[in-house]
Amino acid sequence: MADLNGLTFFIKTFGCQMNENDSERIAGLLAAAGARKVERFEDGQVVIVNSCAVRAKSEEKLLSYLGRLGSWKKKRGLVIGLAGCVAQLYREKILVKNPDVDFVVGPDNYHLLPEILSHGLGPKPVITSWACDWNEDERQPFMRESPVSAYVTIMEGCDNFCAYCVVPFTRGREKFRPLRAILGEVASLARDGYKEIQFLGQNVNSYKDPETGALFQDLLKASDDIKGVEWIRFITSHPKNFSGDIAEAMARSKKVCSHLHLPLQSGSTPVLERMKRGYTREDYLGTIRLLRSLMPGISLSTDIIVGFPGETEREFEETMSALEAIRFANIFSFRYSPRPGTAAAKLDDDVPFDVKRRRLLEVQKRQKAIQTEIHKGFIGRTIKVLCLGKSKKDKRIYSGRSEGYQVVNFTSEQNAIGRFVRVRVKDSGPYSLGGDFCEEG
Ligand code: SAM
Ligand code: SF4
């Protein structure tokens, strides 16, 4: 067992919830070996940068951060480790471009970090092999950021190869975690007082227990029986794998929230075809109709890409009309960014930057207005909120999420953190609701 007693480390995380959860795991692994986590990179002897490769912009942010670390390293000395998707994608090449980086470790190899840091595993090690099996022992332990809401990984990797997406190249093929291990982790989190669980995976709907063949809907049904946890969410769903059985399991469940993140990407069937998404606009709208018939009030969120190769003005307008027809509670929208190795990288990136920018602004402007309208409808209502902490802007204000995953900021005379409360909504903006504590939830 590696001994890291006395070592201090800092972790910088870029990217999605999977990276956030991986950073919690890296912190847990290093702390178990005796190292101490610090809150500023200036206080760390080691900095691990957990990187994201999903868009060129994420890589640019990473490079600028590595530049800052490099300057500090020259002044004070520092060990810099690059983890995550950029590490897996570029491997040895990173060391040539960024000589300040001391080691490179891909997402399937974090269990080796204590050893890398104690024995070095050679000069400037680059460890990016794929693990073929899910090893439970190697996944533990975690140092979680929140004492209230926890991520639980149910699968790694992705087999979909959407034309624009680098994830299958950075995270490898689909690997599913055994159902008994997932349920065991949820039960232990419930014992530790966690109130909300978020199942994680690139395409959770394709989940299949490697031991029993149980499907995602079976996981939802089984986790409904675990005492203590009150809310269950999952991310990310894929429209082509989102079956009627899953929708029914959601609707029947007492704990699965009435909220779904279902990335649409484009409202145009020809664009979806070029993206290799495996569904049409009509398929998607049909799924939304089904969800709304089973769960009337369900809160829906999505991801949108504008300016995919060949996207015409008419095709873009179909995305706009989809926003109008569906009225999402929240969206994440992006300009298409070509990624190395993907199918779309071979296509001509022919939508000019200014057109992409204008389309993105149009999407965001329309969505902002829709969200403002949706949020206004909450004023005067009393809603259930899981309080996750204090507001970042004002420490006198508590902050949490509604069942529909809206940010709710509220006043309270008593400490509400970690509790379910009822909040009377009295004001709203495009991105949050505001109100006062009413009673225990
Ligand atoms: N597995 C999830 C899914 O199927 O949607 C998430 C994948 S990715 C980490 C999150 C979002 O980033 C995607 O849904 C997509 O909207 C966006 N994205 C991925 N690749 C992109 C690219 N090359 N350019 C712009 N946006 C991209
Ligand atoms: Fe990327 Fe598509 Fe897999 Fe999501 S489903 S991670 S967008 S390839």
Short mmCIF file of C-alpha atoms and ligand atoms in Angstrom, two decimals:
data_model
loop_
_atom_site.label_atom_id
_atom_site.label_comp_id
_atom_site.label_asym_id
_atom_site.label_seq_id
_atom_site.Cartn_x
_atom_site.Cartn_y
_atom_site.Cartn_z
CA MET A 1 0.00 0.00 0.00
CA ALA A 2 1.42 3.38 -1.04
CA ASP A 3 2.18 5.79 1.80
CA LEU A 4 1.48 9.46 1.01
CA ASN A 5 1.64 10.74 4.58
CA GLY A 6 2.50 14.42 4.70
CA LEU A 7 1.74 15.05 1.02
CA THR A 8 -0.69 17.85 0.15
CA PHE A 9 -2.73 17.83 -3.06
CA PHE A 10 -5.14 20.06 -4.93
CA ILE A 11 -7.58 18.93 -7.63
CA LYS A 12 -8.86 21.20 -10.38
CA THR A 13 -11.89 19.81 -12.21
CA PHE A 14 -13.05 20.79 -15.70
CA GLY A 15 -16.12 19.37 -17.43
CA CYS A 16 -19.12 17.23 -16.63
CA GLN A 17 -20.57 15.42 -13.62
CA MET A 18 -18.52 12.31 -14.48
CA ASN A 19 -15.35 14.34 -14.01
CA GLU A 20 -16.68 15.85 -10.79
CA ASN A 21 -17.38 12.36 -9.49
CA ASP A 22 -13.96 11.11 -10.65
CA SER A 23 -12.31 13.97 -8.76
CA GLU A 24 -14.17 12.92 -5.62
CA ARG A 25 -12.79 9.45 -6.15
CA ILE A 26 -9.21 10.67 -6.78
CA ALA A 27 -9.42 12.72 -3.57
CA GLY A 28 -10.70 9.66 -1.68
CA LEU A 29 -7.92 7.42 -3.00
CA LEU A 30 -5.16 9.91 -2.14
CA ALA A 31 -6.61 10.71 1.29
CA ALA A 32 -6.83 6.98 2.09
CA ALA A 33 -3.10 6.75 1.36
CA GLY A 34 -2.41 9.54 3.88
CA ALA A 35 -2.32 12.66 1.66
CA ARG A 36 -4.20 15.85 2.60
CA LYS A 37 -6.48 17.76 0.26
CA VAL A 38 -6.05 21.55 0.13
CA GLU A 39 -8.35 24.24 -1.23
CA ARG A 40 -5.84 26.31 -3.24
CA PHE A 41 -3.25 25.08 -5.70
CA GLU A 42 -0.68 27.35 -4.04
CA ASP A 43 -0.93 25.16 -0.92
CA GLY A 44 -0.49 21.83 -2.72
CA GLN A 45 2.70 19.90 -3.42
CA VAL A 46 0.79 18.05 -6.12
CA VAL A 47 -1.90 19.43 -8.44
CA ILE A 48 -4.06 17.03 -10.39
CA VAL A 49 -5.92 18.61 -13.27
CA ASN A 50 -8.97 16.60 -14.28
CA SER A 51 -9.50 17.70 -17.88
CA CYS A 52 -12.39 17.84 -20.37
CA ALA A 53 -11.99 17.36 -24.14
CA VAL A 54 -15.61 17.70 -25.23
CA ARG A 55 -15.15 21.05 -26.99
CA ALA A 56 -12.07 22.95 -28.19
CA LYS A 57 -12.96 25.69 -25.67
CA SER A 58 -12.57 23.26 -22.75
CA GLU A 59 -9.08 22.45 -24.01
CA GLU A 60 -8.21 26.15 -24.33
CA LYS A 61 -9.25 26.72 -20.70
CA LEU A 62 -7.08 23.78 -19.67
CA LEU A 63 -4.04 25.13 -21.51
CA SER A 64 -4.37 28.51 -19.86
CA TYR A 65 -4.70 26.84 -16.43
CA LEU A 66 -1.62 24.69 -17.10
CA GLY A 67 0.20 27.91 -18.02
CA ARG A 68 -0.64 29.38 -14.59
CA LEU A 69 0.50 26.22 -12.84
CA GLY A 70 3.70 26.19 -14.91
CA SER A 71 4.63 29.70 -13.72
CA TRP A 72 4.00 28.69 -10.11
CA LYS A 73 6.05 25.52 -10.58
CA LYS A 74 9.04 27.58 -11.71
CA LYS A 75 8.80 29.79 -8.61
CA ARG A 76 7.94 27.27 -5.89
CA GLY A 77 8.16 23.75 -7.31
CA LEU A 78 5.09 21.58 -7.90
CA VAL A 79 4.18 18.15 -9.25
CA ILE A 80 1.55 18.49 -12.00
CA GLY A 81 -0.56 15.50 -13.04
CA LEU A 82 -2.98 15.60 -15.95
CA ALA A 83 -6.03 13.34 -15.58
CA GLY A 84 -9.32 13.01 -17.46
CA CYS A 85 -10.37 13.09 -21.09
CA VAL A 86 -7.57 15.25 -22.52
CA ALA A 87 -5.07 12.92 -20.82
CA GLN A 88 -6.64 9.89 -22.48
CA LEU A 89 -7.00 11.56 -25.88
CA TYR A 90 -3.48 12.95 -26.36
CA ARG A 91 -1.40 10.72 -24.03
CA GLU A 92 2.39 11.19 -24.58
CA LYS A 93 1.84 14.19 -26.88
CA ILE A 94 0.86 16.26 -23.83
CA LEU A 95 4.37 16.01 -22.39
CA VAL A 96 5.88 17.39 -25.58
CA LYS A 97 3.50 20.36 -25.68
CA ASN A 98 3.42 20.92 -21.91
CA PRO A 99 6.81 19.98 -20.43
CA ASP A 100 5.62 21.18 -16.99
CA VAL A 101 3.28 18.19 -16.74
CA ASP A 102 4.91 15.40 -14.68
CA PHE A 103 2.50 12.54 -15.34
CA VAL A 104 -0.56 11.69 -17.40
CA VAL A 105 -3.30 9.37 -16.18
CA GLY A 106 -6.48 8.36 -18.03
CA PRO A 107 -9.93 7.79 -16.48
CA ASP A 108 -9.52 4.00 -16.16
CA ASN A 109 -6.31 4.26 -14.13
CA TYR A 110 -7.00 6.49 -11.15
CA HIS A 111 -6.54 3.59 -8.71
CA LEU A 112 -2.82 3.76 -9.65
CA LEU A 113 -2.47 7.39 -8.50
CA PRO A 114 -1.23 6.61 -4.95
CA GLU A 115 1.46 4.39 -6.46
CA ILE A 116 2.42 6.96 -9.11
CA LEU A 117 2.81 9.59 -6.39
CA SER A 118 4.76 7.38 -3.98
CA HIS A 119 7.01 5.41 -6.37
CA GLY A 120 6.85 7.54 -9.48
CA LEU A 121 6.33 4.52 -11.80
CA GLY A 122 9.19 5.81 -13.98
CA PRO A 123 10.09 9.30 -15.18
CA LYS A 124 7.02 11.18 -16.45
CA PRO A 125 4.67 8.17 -16.52
CA VAL A 126 1.81 8.11 -19.04
CA ILE A 127 -0.82 5.60 -17.87
CA THR A 128 -3.78 5.42 -20.19
CA SER A 129 -4.65 1.73 -20.60
CA TRP A 130 -8.27 0.58 -20.77
CA ALA A 131 -9.52 -1.65 -17.95
CA CYS A 132 -11.83 -4.31 -19.35
CA ASP A 133 -13.62 -5.17 -16.11
CA TRP A 134 -15.31 -3.20 -13.42
CA ASN A 135 -13.24 -3.61 -10.28
CA GLU A 136 -15.22 -2.52 -7.22
CA ASP A 137 -12.15 -2.47 -4.93
CA GLU A 138 -10.41 -0.03 -7.22
CA ARG A 139 -13.36 2.37 -7.20
CA GLN A 140 -13.34 3.05 -3.49
CA PRO A 141 -13.10 5.25 -1.48
CA PHE A 142 -14.67 8.65 -2.25
CA MET A 143 -14.24 12.07 -0.68
CA ARG A 144 -17.55 13.66 -1.63
CA GLU A 145 -18.07 17.39 -2.02
CA SER A 146 -21.66 17.36 -0.79
CA PRO A 147 -22.97 15.68 2.37
CA VAL A 148 -26.51 15.80 0.95
CA SER A 149 -26.52 14.74 -2.71
CA ALA A 150 -24.23 12.04 -4.12
CA TYR A 151 -23.31 10.80 -7.57
CA VAL A 152 -23.30 7.04 -8.11
CA THR A 153 -21.69 5.80 -11.30
CA ILE A 154 -23.62 2.99 -12.95
CA MET A 155 -21.67 2.77 -16.20
CA GLU A 156 -18.54 4.09 -17.87
CA GLY A 157 -17.83 4.84 -21.51
CA CYS A 158 -20.13 5.00 -24.50
CA ASP A 159 -20.80 2.92 -27.61
CA ASN A 160 -22.85 5.46 -29.52
CA PHE A 161 -20.23 7.37 -31.49
CA CYS A 162 -22.42 10.40 -32.16
CA ALA A 163 -20.64 12.05 -35.08
CA TYR A 164 -19.53 15.14 -33.12
CA CYS A 165 -18.53 13.49 -29.86
CA VAL A 166 -15.09 12.64 -28.53
CA VAL A 167 -16.34 10.76 -25.43
CA PRO A 168 -16.12 7.20 -26.89
CA PHE A 169 -12.45 7.96 -27.64
CA THR A 170 -11.68 9.32 -24.18
CA ARG A 171 -13.83 7.09 -22.00
CA GLY A 172 -13.80 3.92 -24.07
CA ARG A 173 -16.59 1.43 -24.68
CA GLU A 174 -19.63 0.89 -22.44
CA LYS A 175 -18.91 -0.90 -19.17
CA PHE A 176 -21.70 -1.56 -16.70
CA ARG A 177 -21.36 -1.81 -12.96
CA PRO A 178 -23.11 -4.74 -11.25
CA LEU A 179 -26.56 -3.86 -9.89
CA ARG A 180 -25.78 -5.32 -6.44
CA ALA A 181 -22.74 -3.02 -6.15
CA ILE A 182 -24.78 0.03 -7.19
CA LEU A 183 -27.54 -0.76 -4.70
CA GLY A 184 -24.94 -1.46 -2.01
CA GLU A 185 -23.41 1.97 -2.56
CA VAL A 186 -26.82 3.67 -2.49
CA ALA A 187 -27.69 1.88 0.79
CA SER A 188 -24.41 2.92 2.35
CA LEU A 189 -24.92 6.54 1.22
CA ALA A 190 -28.42 6.44 2.74
CA ARG A 191 -26.87 5.28 6.05
CA ASP A 192 -24.46 8.22 5.84
CA GLY A 193 -27.43 10.58 5.61
CA TYR A 194 -27.50 11.33 1.87
CA LYS A 195 -30.95 12.46 0.75
CA GLU A 196 -30.48 12.49 -3.02
CA ILE A 197 -28.72 10.12 -5.41
CA GLN A 198 -27.82 10.93 -9.00
CA PHE A 199 -27.04 7.91 -11.14
CA LEU A 200 -24.30 8.72 -13.62
CA GLY A 201 -23.31 7.43 -17.02
CA GLN A 202 -22.97 8.67 -20.61
CA ASN A 203 -26.07 6.76 -21.64
CA VAL A 204 -27.71 5.38 -18.50
CA ASN A 205 -30.75 4.08 -20.43
CA SER A 206 -28.65 1.36 -22.03
CA TYR A 207 -27.69 -0.01 -18.58
CA LYS A 208 -27.62 -3.80 -18.33
CA ASP A 209 -26.44 -5.60 -15.20
CA PRO A 210 -23.47 -7.76 -16.28
CA GLU A 211 -24.48 -10.39 -13.69
CA THR A 212 -28.26 -10.71 -14.03
CA GLY A 213 -29.16 -8.81 -17.21
CA ALA A 214 -31.39 -6.42 -15.22
CA LEU A 215 -32.13 -3.22 -17.16
CA PHE A 216 -32.22 0.46 -16.25
CA GLN A 217 -35.92 0.33 -15.34
CA ASP A 218 -35.11 -2.54 -12.94
CA LEU A 219 -32.45 -0.39 -11.30
CA LEU A 220 -35.00 2.41 -10.85
CA LYS A 221 -37.53 -0.01 -9.36
CA ALA A 222 -34.96 -1.57 -7.00
CA SER A 223 -33.58 1.73 -5.74
CA ASP A 224 -37.09 2.86 -4.87
CA ASP A 225 -36.98 0.40 -1.96
CA ILE A 226 -33.87 1.82 -0.30
CA LYS A 227 -34.78 3.59 2.91
CA GLY A 228 -33.41 7.05 3.69
CA VAL A 229 -32.80 8.37 0.20
CA GLU A 230 -35.81 10.41 -0.92
CA TRP A 231 -34.89 11.69 -4.37
CA ILE A 232 -33.33 9.79 -7.25
CA ARG A 233 -32.17 11.37 -10.50
CA PHE A 234 -30.08 10.14 -13.38
CA ILE A 235 -27.99 11.62 -16.13
CA THR A 236 -27.54 11.27 -19.09
CA SER A 237 -30.42 9.68 -20.95
CA HIS A 238 -30.34 9.04 -24.68
CA PRO A 239 -33.56 9.53 -26.67
CA LYS A 240 -32.93 6.41 -28.78
CA ASN A 241 -32.74 4.21 -25.68
CA PHE A 242 -35.38 5.94 -23.60
CA SER A 243 -38.10 3.29 -23.67
CA GLY A 244 -41.74 3.35 -22.57
CA ASP A 245 -40.72 0.92 -19.80
CA ILE A 246 -38.29 3.47 -18.38
CA ALA A 247 -40.94 6.22 -18.55
CA GLU A 248 -43.38 3.95 -16.72
CA ALA A 249 -40.81 2.99 -14.08
CA MET A 250 -40.19 6.71 -13.51
CA ALA A 251 -43.89 7.48 -13.24
CA ARG A 252 -44.56 4.60 -10.81
CA SER A 253 -41.57 5.27 -8.61
CA LYS A 254 -42.00 7.18 -5.37
CA LYS A 255 -38.42 8.46 -5.35
CA VAL A 256 -37.45 9.12 -8.95
CA CYS A 257 -37.89 12.86 -9.47
CA SER A 258 -40.29 14.23 -12.01
CA HIS A 259 -37.37 15.61 -13.98
CA LEU A 260 -35.50 14.36 -17.02
CA HIS A 261 -32.46 15.58 -18.88
CA LEU A 262 -32.90 14.30 -22.43
CA PRO A 263 -30.39 15.77 -24.91
CA LEU A 264 -32.13 16.72 -28.16
CA GLN A 265 -29.04 18.25 -29.86
CA SER A 266 -31.05 19.42 -32.91
CA GLY A 267 -34.71 19.78 -33.79
CA SER A 268 -34.05 18.82 -37.42
CA THR A 269 -34.26 15.18 -38.51
CA PRO A 270 -31.65 15.51 -41.30
CA VAL A 271 -29.20 17.10 -38.84
CA LEU A 272 -29.90 14.36 -36.28
CA GLU A 273 -29.20 11.83 -39.03
CA ARG A 274 -25.88 13.50 -39.86
CA MET A 275 -25.10 13.55 -36.13
CA LYS A 276 -25.79 9.77 -36.05
CA ARG A 277 -28.14 10.19 -33.12
CA GLY A 278 -30.48 7.34 -34.03
CA TYR A 279 -33.83 9.17 -33.62
CA THR A 280 -35.91 11.70 -35.52
CA ARG A 281 -37.57 14.93 -34.41
CA GLU A 282 -40.90 13.06 -34.37
CA ASP A 283 -39.47 10.23 -32.22
CA TYR A 284 -38.25 12.79 -29.71
CA LEU A 285 -41.56 14.68 -29.64
CA GLY A 286 -43.35 11.33 -29.20
CA THR A 287 -41.20 10.53 -26.14
CA ILE A 288 -42.01 13.95 -24.67
CA ARG A 289 -45.74 13.36 -25.23
CA LEU A 290 -45.50 9.99 -23.50
CA LEU A 291 -43.58 11.46 -20.55
CA ARG A 292 -46.08 14.29 -20.15
CA SER A 293 -49.03 11.92 -20.32
CA LEU A 294 -47.52 9.77 -17.55
CA MET A 295 -46.05 12.61 -15.46
CA PRO A 296 -48.03 15.83 -16.19
CA GLY A 297 -45.78 18.63 -14.78
CA ILE A 298 -42.48 16.81 -15.50
CA SER A 299 -39.57 19.21 -15.76
CA LEU A 300 -37.45 18.65 -18.88
CA SER A 301 -33.97 19.82 -19.74
CA THR A 302 -31.79 19.28 -22.77
CA ASP A 303 -28.54 19.90 -24.67
CA ILE A 304 -28.50 21.76 -27.99
CA ILE A 305 -25.70 22.07 -30.56
CA VAL A 306 -25.92 24.82 -33.17
CA GLY A 307 -23.90 25.03 -36.37
CA PHE A 308 -23.28 21.33 -36.96
CA PRO A 309 -21.71 20.85 -40.44
CA GLY A 310 -24.21 21.66 -43.16
CA GLU A 311 -26.85 23.09 -40.78
CA THR A 312 -29.03 25.34 -42.94
CA GLU A 313 -31.09 28.25 -41.69
CA ARG A 314 -34.20 26.12 -42.12
CA GLU A 315 -32.73 23.26 -40.12
CA PHE A 316 -31.72 25.69 -37.39
CA GLU A 317 -35.29 27.06 -37.35
CA GLU A 318 -36.45 23.53 -36.55
CA THR A 319 -34.37 23.61 -33.39
CA MET A 320 -36.00 26.93 -32.51
CA SER A 321 -39.47 25.50 -33.13
CA ALA A 322 -38.65 22.43 -31.01
CA LEU A 323 -37.76 24.75 -28.10
CA GLU A 324 -41.08 26.47 -28.63
CA ALA A 325 -43.06 23.22 -28.82
CA ILE A 326 -41.40 21.50 -25.85
CA ARG A 327 -40.72 24.42 -23.51
CA PHE A 328 -37.77 22.99 -21.63
CA ALA A 329 -37.19 24.09 -18.05
CA ASN A 330 -33.49 24.42 -18.79
CA ILE A 331 -31.06 23.90 -21.65
CA PHE A 332 -27.30 23.69 -22.17
CA SER A 333 -26.43 25.06 -25.58
CA PHE A 334 -23.18 24.91 -27.51
CA ARG A 335 -21.61 25.97 -30.80
CA TYR A 336 -20.45 22.92 -32.71
CA SER A 337 -16.75 22.36 -32.20
CA PRO A 338 -14.87 19.79 -34.36
CA ARG A 339 -13.12 17.15 -32.25
CA PRO A 340 -10.17 14.98 -33.30
CA GLY A 341 -10.98 11.44 -34.37
CA THR A 342 -14.76 11.94 -34.59
CA ALA A 343 -16.77 11.24 -37.75
CA ALA A 344 -17.86 14.88 -38.02
CA ALA A 345 -14.25 16.08 -37.96
CA LYS A 346 -14.00 14.71 -41.51
CA LEU A 347 -16.92 16.92 -42.63
CA ASP A 348 -16.42 20.49 -43.72
CA ASP A 349 -17.02 22.74 -40.66
CA ASP A 350 -18.88 25.03 -43.06
CA VAL A 351 -21.16 27.08 -40.80
CA PRO A 352 -19.22 30.35 -40.33
CA PHE A 353 -18.30 31.29 -36.77
CA ASP A 354 -20.50 34.41 -36.86
CA VAL A 355 -23.50 32.35 -37.94
CA LYS A 356 -22.88 29.82 -35.16
CA ARG A 357 -22.58 32.67 -32.68
CA ARG A 358 -25.80 34.31 -33.87
CA ARG A 359 -27.70 31.01 -33.74
CA LEU A 360 -26.42 30.29 -30.23
CA LEU A 361 -27.51 33.74 -29.07
CA GLU A 362 -30.94 33.24 -30.63
CA VAL A 363 -31.37 29.89 -28.88
CA GLN A 364 -30.28 31.33 -25.56
CA LYS A 365 -32.43 34.44 -25.86
CA ARG A 366 -35.57 32.45 -26.66
CA GLN A 367 -34.86 29.91 -23.93
CA LYS A 368 -34.27 32.67 -21.38
CA ALA A 369 -37.73 34.07 -22.17
CA ILE A 370 -39.32 30.59 -21.90
CA GLN A 371 -37.64 29.95 -18.54
CA THR A 372 -38.70 33.35 -17.26
CA GLU A 373 -42.31 32.51 -18.15
CA ILE A 374 -42.14 29.02 -16.62
CA HIS A 375 -40.62 30.39 -13.41
CA LYS A 376 -43.26 33.14 -13.10
CA GLY A 377 -45.85 30.35 -12.91
CA PHE A 378 -44.29 29.24 -9.60
CA ILE A 379 -44.92 32.52 -7.80
CA GLY A 380 -47.33 32.04 -4.90
CA ARG A 381 -46.83 28.25 -4.86
CA THR A 382 -45.23 26.29 -2.02
CA ILE A 383 -42.70 23.79 -3.33
CA LYS A 384 -40.52 21.07 -1.87
CA VAL A 385 -36.81 21.90 -1.90
CA LEU A 386 -33.71 19.94 -0.90
CA CYS A 387 -31.41 22.48 0.71
CA LEU A 388 -27.86 21.91 -0.53
CA GLY A 389 -26.07 24.86 1.10
CA LYS A 390 -25.89 28.61 1.18
CA SER A 391 -26.29 30.89 -1.82
CA LYS A 392 -22.94 31.76 -3.42
CA LYS A 393 -23.91 35.43 -3.70
CA ASP A 394 -25.40 36.00 -0.24
CA LYS A 395 -24.41 33.84 2.73
CA ARG A 396 -27.61 34.78 4.61
CA ILE A 397 -29.64 33.00 1.92
CA TYR A 398 -30.04 29.22 1.63
CA SER A 399 -29.99 27.49 -1.71
CA GLY A 400 -31.34 24.20 -2.96
CA ARG A 401 -33.07 22.45 -5.83
CA SER A 402 -36.72 21.73 -6.46
CA GLU A 403 -37.86 18.31 -7.65
CA GLY A 404 -37.77 19.75 -11.18
CA TYR A 405 -34.10 20.72 -10.57
CA GLN A 406 -34.73 24.46 -10.45
CA VAL A 407 -32.37 26.47 -8.25
CA VAL A 408 -34.36 27.84 -5.30
CA ASN A 409 -32.88 30.51 -3.04
CA PHE A 410 -34.72 31.15 0.21
CA THR A 411 -34.58 32.79 3.60
CA SER A 412 -34.85 30.70 6.74
CA GLU A 413 -34.50 31.44 10.46
CA GLN A 414 -33.21 27.92 11.08
CA ASN A 415 -30.35 25.98 9.50
CA ALA A 416 -31.91 24.21 6.52
CA ILE A 417 -28.81 22.57 5.03
CA GLY A 418 -29.30 18.89 4.23
CA ARG A 419 -33.04 19.02 4.86
CA PHE A 420 -36.16 18.91 2.77
CA VAL A 421 -38.15 22.08 3.28
CA ARG A 422 -41.25 23.72 1.83
CA VAL A 423 -40.56 27.11 0.32
CA ARG A 424 -43.18 29.67 -0.60
CA VAL A 425 -42.03 31.15 -3.91
CA LYS A 426 -42.35 34.92 -4.04
CA ASP A 427 -40.06 35.95 -6.88
CA SER A 428 -38.38 34.47 -9.90
CA GLY A 429 -35.85 35.15 -12.61
CA PRO A 430 -34.78 33.19 -15.69
CA TYR A 431 -32.33 31.02 -13.77
CA SER A 432 -33.76 30.66 -10.27
CA LEU A 433 -36.73 30.97 -7.93
CA GLY A 434 -36.72 32.92 -4.67
CA GLY A 435 -38.84 32.60 -1.55
CA ASP A 436 -39.15 31.96 2.19
CA PHE A 437 -38.98 28.84 4.32
CA CYS A 438 -42.49 27.69 5.19
CA GLU A 439 -42.16 24.39 7.01
CA GLU A 440 -40.20 21.15 7.14
CA GLY A 441 -40.57 19.20 3.89
N1 SAM B 1 -23.68 11.48 -23.03
C1 SAM B 1 -24.30 12.69 -22.98
C2 SAM B 1 -25.23 12.81 -24.17
O1 SAM B 1 -25.49 11.88 -24.86
O2 SAM B 1 -25.76 13.87 -24.39
C3 SAM B 1 -23.37 13.88 -22.77
C4 SAM B 1 -22.23 14.03 -23.69
S1 SAM B 1 -21.31 15.52 -23.69
C5 SAM B 1 -20.23 15.36 -22.37
C6 SAM B 1 -22.40 16.79 -23.17
C7 SAM B 1 -22.90 17.65 -24.29
O3 SAM B 1 -21.86 18.34 -24.92
C8 SAM B 1 -23.58 16.90 -25.41
O4 SAM B 1 -24.88 16.53 -25.10
C9 SAM B 1 -23.52 17.89 -26.54
O5 SAM B 1 -24.61 18.76 -26.55
C10 SAM B 1 -22.25 18.68 -26.24
N2 SAM B 1 -21.18 18.34 -27.17
C11 SAM B 1 -20.55 17.17 -27.29
N3 SAM B 1 -19.63 17.22 -28.29
C12 SAM B 1 -19.70 18.46 -28.81
C13 SAM B 1 -19.02 19.13 -29.86
N4 SAM B 1 -18.10 18.52 -30.59
N5 SAM B 1 -19.34 20.41 -30.12
C14 SAM B 1 -20.29 21.05 -29.39
N6 SAM B 1 -20.96 20.47 -28.39
C15 SAM B 1 -20.68 19.19 -28.09
FE1 SF4 B 2 -21.16 11.43 -26.84
FE2 SF4 B 2 -23.32 10.51 -28.05
FE3 SF4 B 2 -22.05 8.98 -26.28
FE4 SF4 B 2 -23.40 11.13 -25.45
S1 SF4 B 2 -24.28 9.32 -26.42
S2 SF4 B 2 -21.33 10.52 -24.83
S3 SF4 B 2 -23.10 12.56 -27.12
S4 SF4 B 2 -21.24 9.65 -28.23
#
